[in-house]
PDB file of C-alpha atoms in Angstrom:
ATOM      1  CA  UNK P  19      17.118   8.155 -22.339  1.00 68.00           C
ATOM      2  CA  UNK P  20      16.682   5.022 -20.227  1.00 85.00           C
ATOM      3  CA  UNK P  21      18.966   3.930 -17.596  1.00 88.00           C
ATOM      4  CA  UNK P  22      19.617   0.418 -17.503  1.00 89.00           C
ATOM      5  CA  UNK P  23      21.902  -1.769 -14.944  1.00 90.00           C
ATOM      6  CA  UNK P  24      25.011  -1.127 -16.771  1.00 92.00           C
ATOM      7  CA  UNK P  25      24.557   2.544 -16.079  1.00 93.00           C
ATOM      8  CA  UNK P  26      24.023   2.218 -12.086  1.00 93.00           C
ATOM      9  CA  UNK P  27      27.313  -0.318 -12.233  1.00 94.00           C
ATOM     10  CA  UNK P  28      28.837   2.580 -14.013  1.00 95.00           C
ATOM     11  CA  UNK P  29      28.049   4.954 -11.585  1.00 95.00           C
ATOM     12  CA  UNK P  30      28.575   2.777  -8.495  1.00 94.00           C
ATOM     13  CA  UNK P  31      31.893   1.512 -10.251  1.00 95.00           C
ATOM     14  CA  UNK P  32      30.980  -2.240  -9.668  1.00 95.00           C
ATOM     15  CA  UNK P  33      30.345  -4.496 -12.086  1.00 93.00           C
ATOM     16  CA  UNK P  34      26.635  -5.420 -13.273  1.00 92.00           C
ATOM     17  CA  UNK P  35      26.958  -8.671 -11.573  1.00 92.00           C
ATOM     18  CA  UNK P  36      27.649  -7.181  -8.423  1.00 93.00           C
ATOM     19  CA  UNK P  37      24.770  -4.726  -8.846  1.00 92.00           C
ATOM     20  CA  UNK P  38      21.923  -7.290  -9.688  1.00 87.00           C
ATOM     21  CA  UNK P  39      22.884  -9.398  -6.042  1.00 90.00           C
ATOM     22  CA  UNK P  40      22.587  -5.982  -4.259  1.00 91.00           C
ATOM     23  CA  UNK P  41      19.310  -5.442  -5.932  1.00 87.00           C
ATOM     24  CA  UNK P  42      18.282  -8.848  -5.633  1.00 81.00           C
ATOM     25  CA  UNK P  43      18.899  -8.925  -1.914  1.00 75.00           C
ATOM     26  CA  UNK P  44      22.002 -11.005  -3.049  1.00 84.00           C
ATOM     27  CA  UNK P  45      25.236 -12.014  -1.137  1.00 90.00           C
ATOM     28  CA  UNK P  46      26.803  -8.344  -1.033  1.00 91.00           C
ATOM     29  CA  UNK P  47      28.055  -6.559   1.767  1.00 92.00           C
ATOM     30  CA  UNK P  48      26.346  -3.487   3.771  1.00 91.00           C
ATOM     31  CA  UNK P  49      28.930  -0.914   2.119  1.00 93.00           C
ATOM     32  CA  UNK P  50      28.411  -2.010  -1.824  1.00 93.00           C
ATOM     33  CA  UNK P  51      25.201  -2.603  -1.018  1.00 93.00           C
ATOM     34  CA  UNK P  52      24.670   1.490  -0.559  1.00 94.00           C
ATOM     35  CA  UNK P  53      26.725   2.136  -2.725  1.00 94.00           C
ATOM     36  CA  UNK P  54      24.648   0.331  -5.286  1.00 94.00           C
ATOM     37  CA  UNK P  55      21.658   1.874  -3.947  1.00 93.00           C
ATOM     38  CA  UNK P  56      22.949   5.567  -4.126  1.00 95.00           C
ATOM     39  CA  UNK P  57      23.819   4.940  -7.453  1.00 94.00           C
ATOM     40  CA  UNK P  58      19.703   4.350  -8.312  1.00 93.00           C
ATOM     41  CA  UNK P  59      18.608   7.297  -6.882  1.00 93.00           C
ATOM     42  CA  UNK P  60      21.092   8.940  -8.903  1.00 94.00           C
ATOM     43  CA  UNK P  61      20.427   7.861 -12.233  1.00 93.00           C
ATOM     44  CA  UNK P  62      16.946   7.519 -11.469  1.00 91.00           C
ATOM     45  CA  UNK P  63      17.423   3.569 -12.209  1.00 92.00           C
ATOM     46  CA  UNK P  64      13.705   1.946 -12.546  1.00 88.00           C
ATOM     47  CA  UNK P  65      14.050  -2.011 -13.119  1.00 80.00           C
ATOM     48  CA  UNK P  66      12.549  -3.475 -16.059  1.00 71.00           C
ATOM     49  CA  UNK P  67       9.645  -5.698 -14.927  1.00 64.00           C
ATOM     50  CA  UNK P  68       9.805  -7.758 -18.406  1.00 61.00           C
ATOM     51  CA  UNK P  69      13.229  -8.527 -18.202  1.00 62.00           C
ATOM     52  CA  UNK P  70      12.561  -9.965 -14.866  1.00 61.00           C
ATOM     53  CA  UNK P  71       9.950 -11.750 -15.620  1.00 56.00           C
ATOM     54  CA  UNK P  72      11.827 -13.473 -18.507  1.00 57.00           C
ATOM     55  CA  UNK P  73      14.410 -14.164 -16.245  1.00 59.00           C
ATOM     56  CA  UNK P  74      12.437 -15.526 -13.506  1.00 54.00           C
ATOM     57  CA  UNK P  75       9.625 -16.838 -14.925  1.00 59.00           C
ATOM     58  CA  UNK P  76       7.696 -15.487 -11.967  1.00 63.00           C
ATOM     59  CA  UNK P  77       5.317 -12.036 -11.977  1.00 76.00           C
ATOM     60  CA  UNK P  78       3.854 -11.587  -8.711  1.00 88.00           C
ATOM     61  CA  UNK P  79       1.109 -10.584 -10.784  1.00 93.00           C
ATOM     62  CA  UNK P  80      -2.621 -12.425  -9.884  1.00 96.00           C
ATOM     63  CA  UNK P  81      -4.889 -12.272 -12.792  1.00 96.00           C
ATOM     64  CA  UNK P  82      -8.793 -11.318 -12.016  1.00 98.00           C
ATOM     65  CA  UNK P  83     -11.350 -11.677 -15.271  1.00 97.00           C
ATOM     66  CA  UNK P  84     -14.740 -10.577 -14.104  1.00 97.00           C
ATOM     67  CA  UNK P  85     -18.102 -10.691 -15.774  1.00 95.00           C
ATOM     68  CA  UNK P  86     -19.294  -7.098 -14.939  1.00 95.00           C
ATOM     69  CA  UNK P  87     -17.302  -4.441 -12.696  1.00 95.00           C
ATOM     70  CA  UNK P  88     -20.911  -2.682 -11.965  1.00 96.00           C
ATOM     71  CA  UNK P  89     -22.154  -6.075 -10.379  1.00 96.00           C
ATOM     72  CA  UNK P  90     -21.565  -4.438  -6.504  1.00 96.00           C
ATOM     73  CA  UNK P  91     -20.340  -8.917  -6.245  1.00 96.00           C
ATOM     74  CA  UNK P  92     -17.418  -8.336  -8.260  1.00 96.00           C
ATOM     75  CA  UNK P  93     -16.758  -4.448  -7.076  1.00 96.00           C
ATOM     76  CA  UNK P  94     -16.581  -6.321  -3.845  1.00 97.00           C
ATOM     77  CA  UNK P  95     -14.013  -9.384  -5.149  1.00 97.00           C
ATOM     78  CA  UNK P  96     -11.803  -6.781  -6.954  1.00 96.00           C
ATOM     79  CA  UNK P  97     -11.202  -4.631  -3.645  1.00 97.00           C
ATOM     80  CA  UNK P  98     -10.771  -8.145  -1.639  1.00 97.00           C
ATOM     81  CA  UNK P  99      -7.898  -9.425  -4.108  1.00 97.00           C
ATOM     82  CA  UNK P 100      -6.499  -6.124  -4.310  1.00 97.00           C
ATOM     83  CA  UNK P 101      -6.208  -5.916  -0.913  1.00 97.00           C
ATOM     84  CA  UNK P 102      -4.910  -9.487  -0.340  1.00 96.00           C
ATOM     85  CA  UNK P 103      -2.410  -8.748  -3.239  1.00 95.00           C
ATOM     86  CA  UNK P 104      -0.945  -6.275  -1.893  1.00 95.00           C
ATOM     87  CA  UNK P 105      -0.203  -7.739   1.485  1.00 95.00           C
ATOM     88  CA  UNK P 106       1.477 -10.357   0.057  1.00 92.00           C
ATOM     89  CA  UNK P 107       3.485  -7.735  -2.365  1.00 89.00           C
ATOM     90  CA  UNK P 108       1.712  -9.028  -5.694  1.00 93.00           C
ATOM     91  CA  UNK P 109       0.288  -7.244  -8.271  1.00 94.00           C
ATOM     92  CA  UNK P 110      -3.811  -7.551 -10.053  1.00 97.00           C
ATOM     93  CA  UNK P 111      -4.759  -7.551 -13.804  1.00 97.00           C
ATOM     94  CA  UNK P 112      -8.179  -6.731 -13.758  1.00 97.00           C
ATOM     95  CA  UNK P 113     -10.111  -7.633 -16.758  1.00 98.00           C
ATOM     96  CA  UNK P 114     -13.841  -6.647 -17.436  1.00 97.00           C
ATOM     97  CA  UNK P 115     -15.702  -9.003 -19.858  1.00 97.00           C
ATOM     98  CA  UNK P 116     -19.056  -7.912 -19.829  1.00 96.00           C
ATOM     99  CA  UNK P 117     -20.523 -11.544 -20.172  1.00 94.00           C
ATOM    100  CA  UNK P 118     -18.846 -11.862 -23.624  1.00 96.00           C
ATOM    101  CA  UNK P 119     -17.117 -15.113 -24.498  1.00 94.00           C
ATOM    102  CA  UNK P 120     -14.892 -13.598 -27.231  1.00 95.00           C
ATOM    103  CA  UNK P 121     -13.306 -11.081 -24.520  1.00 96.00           C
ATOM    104  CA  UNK P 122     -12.910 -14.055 -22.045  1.00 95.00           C
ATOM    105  CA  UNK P 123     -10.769 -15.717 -24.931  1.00 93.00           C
ATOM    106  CA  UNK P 124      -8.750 -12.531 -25.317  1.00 96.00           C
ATOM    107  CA  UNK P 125      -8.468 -12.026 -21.343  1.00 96.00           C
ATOM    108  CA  UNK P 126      -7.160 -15.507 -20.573  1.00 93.00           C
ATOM    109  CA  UNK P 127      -4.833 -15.503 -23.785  1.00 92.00           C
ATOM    110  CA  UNK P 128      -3.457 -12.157 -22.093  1.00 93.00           C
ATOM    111  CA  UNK P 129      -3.172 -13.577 -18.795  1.00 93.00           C
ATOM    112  CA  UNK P 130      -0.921 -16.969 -20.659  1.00 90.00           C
ATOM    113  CA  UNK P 131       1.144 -13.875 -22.232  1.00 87.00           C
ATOM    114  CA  UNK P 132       1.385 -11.656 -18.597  1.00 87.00           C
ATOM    115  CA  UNK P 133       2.572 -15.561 -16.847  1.00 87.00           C
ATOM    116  CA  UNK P 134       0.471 -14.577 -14.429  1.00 92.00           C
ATOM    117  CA  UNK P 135       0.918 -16.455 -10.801  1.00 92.00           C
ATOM    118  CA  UNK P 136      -2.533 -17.277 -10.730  1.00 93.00           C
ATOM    119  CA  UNK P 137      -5.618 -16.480 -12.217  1.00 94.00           C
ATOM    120  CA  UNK P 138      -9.669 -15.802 -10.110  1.00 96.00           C
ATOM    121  CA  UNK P 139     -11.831 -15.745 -13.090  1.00 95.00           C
ATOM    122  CA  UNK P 140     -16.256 -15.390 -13.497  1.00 95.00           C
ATOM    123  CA  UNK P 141     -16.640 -16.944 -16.721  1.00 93.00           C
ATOM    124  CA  UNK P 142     -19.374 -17.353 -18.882  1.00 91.00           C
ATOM    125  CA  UNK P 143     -21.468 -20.581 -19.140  1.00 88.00           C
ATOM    126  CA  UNK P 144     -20.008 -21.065 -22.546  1.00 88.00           C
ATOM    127  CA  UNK P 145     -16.515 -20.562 -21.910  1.00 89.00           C
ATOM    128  CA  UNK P 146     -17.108 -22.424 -18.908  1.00 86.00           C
ATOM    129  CA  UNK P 147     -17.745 -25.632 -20.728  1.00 82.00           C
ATOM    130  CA  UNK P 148     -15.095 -24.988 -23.041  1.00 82.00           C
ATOM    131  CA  UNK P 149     -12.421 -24.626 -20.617  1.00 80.00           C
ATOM    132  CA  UNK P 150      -9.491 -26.818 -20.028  1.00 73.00           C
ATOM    133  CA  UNK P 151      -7.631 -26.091 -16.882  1.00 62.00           C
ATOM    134  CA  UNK P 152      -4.548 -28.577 -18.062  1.00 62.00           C
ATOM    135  CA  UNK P 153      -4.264 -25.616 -20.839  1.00 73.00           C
ATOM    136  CA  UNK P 154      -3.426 -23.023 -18.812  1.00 79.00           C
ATOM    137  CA  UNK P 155       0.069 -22.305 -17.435  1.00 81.00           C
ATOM    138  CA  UNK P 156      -1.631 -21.538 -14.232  1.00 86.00           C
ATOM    139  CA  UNK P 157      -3.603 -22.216 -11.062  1.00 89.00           C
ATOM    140  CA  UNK P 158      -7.158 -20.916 -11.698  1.00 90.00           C
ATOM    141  CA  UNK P 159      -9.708 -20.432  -9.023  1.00 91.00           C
ATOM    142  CA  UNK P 160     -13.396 -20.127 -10.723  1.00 91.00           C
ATOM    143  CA  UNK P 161     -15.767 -17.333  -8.736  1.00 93.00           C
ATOM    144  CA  UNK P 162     -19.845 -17.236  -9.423  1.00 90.00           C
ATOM    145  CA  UNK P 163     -20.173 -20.362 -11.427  1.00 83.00           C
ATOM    146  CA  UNK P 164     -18.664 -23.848 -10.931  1.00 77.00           C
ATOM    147  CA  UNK P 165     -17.547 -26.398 -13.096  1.00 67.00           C
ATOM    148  CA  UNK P 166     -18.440 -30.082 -12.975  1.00 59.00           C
ATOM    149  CA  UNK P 167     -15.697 -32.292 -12.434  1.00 59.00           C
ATOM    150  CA  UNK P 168     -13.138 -29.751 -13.438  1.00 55.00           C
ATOM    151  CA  UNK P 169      -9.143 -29.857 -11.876  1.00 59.00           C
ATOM    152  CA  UNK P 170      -9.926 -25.855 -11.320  1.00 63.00           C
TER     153      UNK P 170
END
């Protein structure tokens, strides 16, 4: 059975208001705080990363579409963004399109669904000229090709 936030208010005996600002580093004091806090490791409360995103409209999540993992380049990339994403307490999709433009079309479709933050994508030549940055929901930065004249 899954705990949700109604459960941990339950157990804490505040309401659900109260236990979303103690979670969310809200105006609460020191004492409900804990008490909030002892109540998750006691139900074994784990929040629900959709519902937040809904609610926030904001992820955390950086999206990385690369041509071929193999390619020691991109091996390289995917361990720098990692790294640099988790520093700065973000997350990485990382999406392998071995050179096809059909998967690139199904990557950046599930990056528009994920709302990622941002998005460092390789693409191909043909979805290169296809693109349209003012499409995507998203900042893009563009890694082993450039565009001409492109807002990305």
């Amino acid at each position: 059975m899954t705990v949700n936030i109604k459960d941990v208010a339950r157990v804490a005996g505040v309401s659900v208001s109260t236990v979303s600002r103690a979670l969310g580093e809200g105006p609460v004091s020191a004492e409900v705080r804990e008490q909030v806090q002892a109540a998750v490791r006691a139900t074994g409360y784990k929040p629900n990363l959709s519902a937040r995103r809904l609610r926030s409209q904001r992820t955390q999540t950086i999206g990385l579409i690369v041509a071929d993992i193999r390619n020691p380049f991109f091996t390289a990339v995917g361990r720098a963004v990692e790294d640099a994403a988790y520093r700065a307490g973000m997350r990485v999709i990382l999406c392998n399109t071995d050179e096809d433009p059909a998967r690139e079309a199904l990557y950046l479709t599930l990056m528009q669904e994920e709302r990622v933050t941002g998005l460092i994508f390789a693409p191909t030549r043909a979805t290169l000229d296809r693109l349209q940055a003012d499409a995507l929901d998203f900042p893009m930065v563009l890694i082993d090709r450039a565009g001409p004249g492109r807002a990305i």
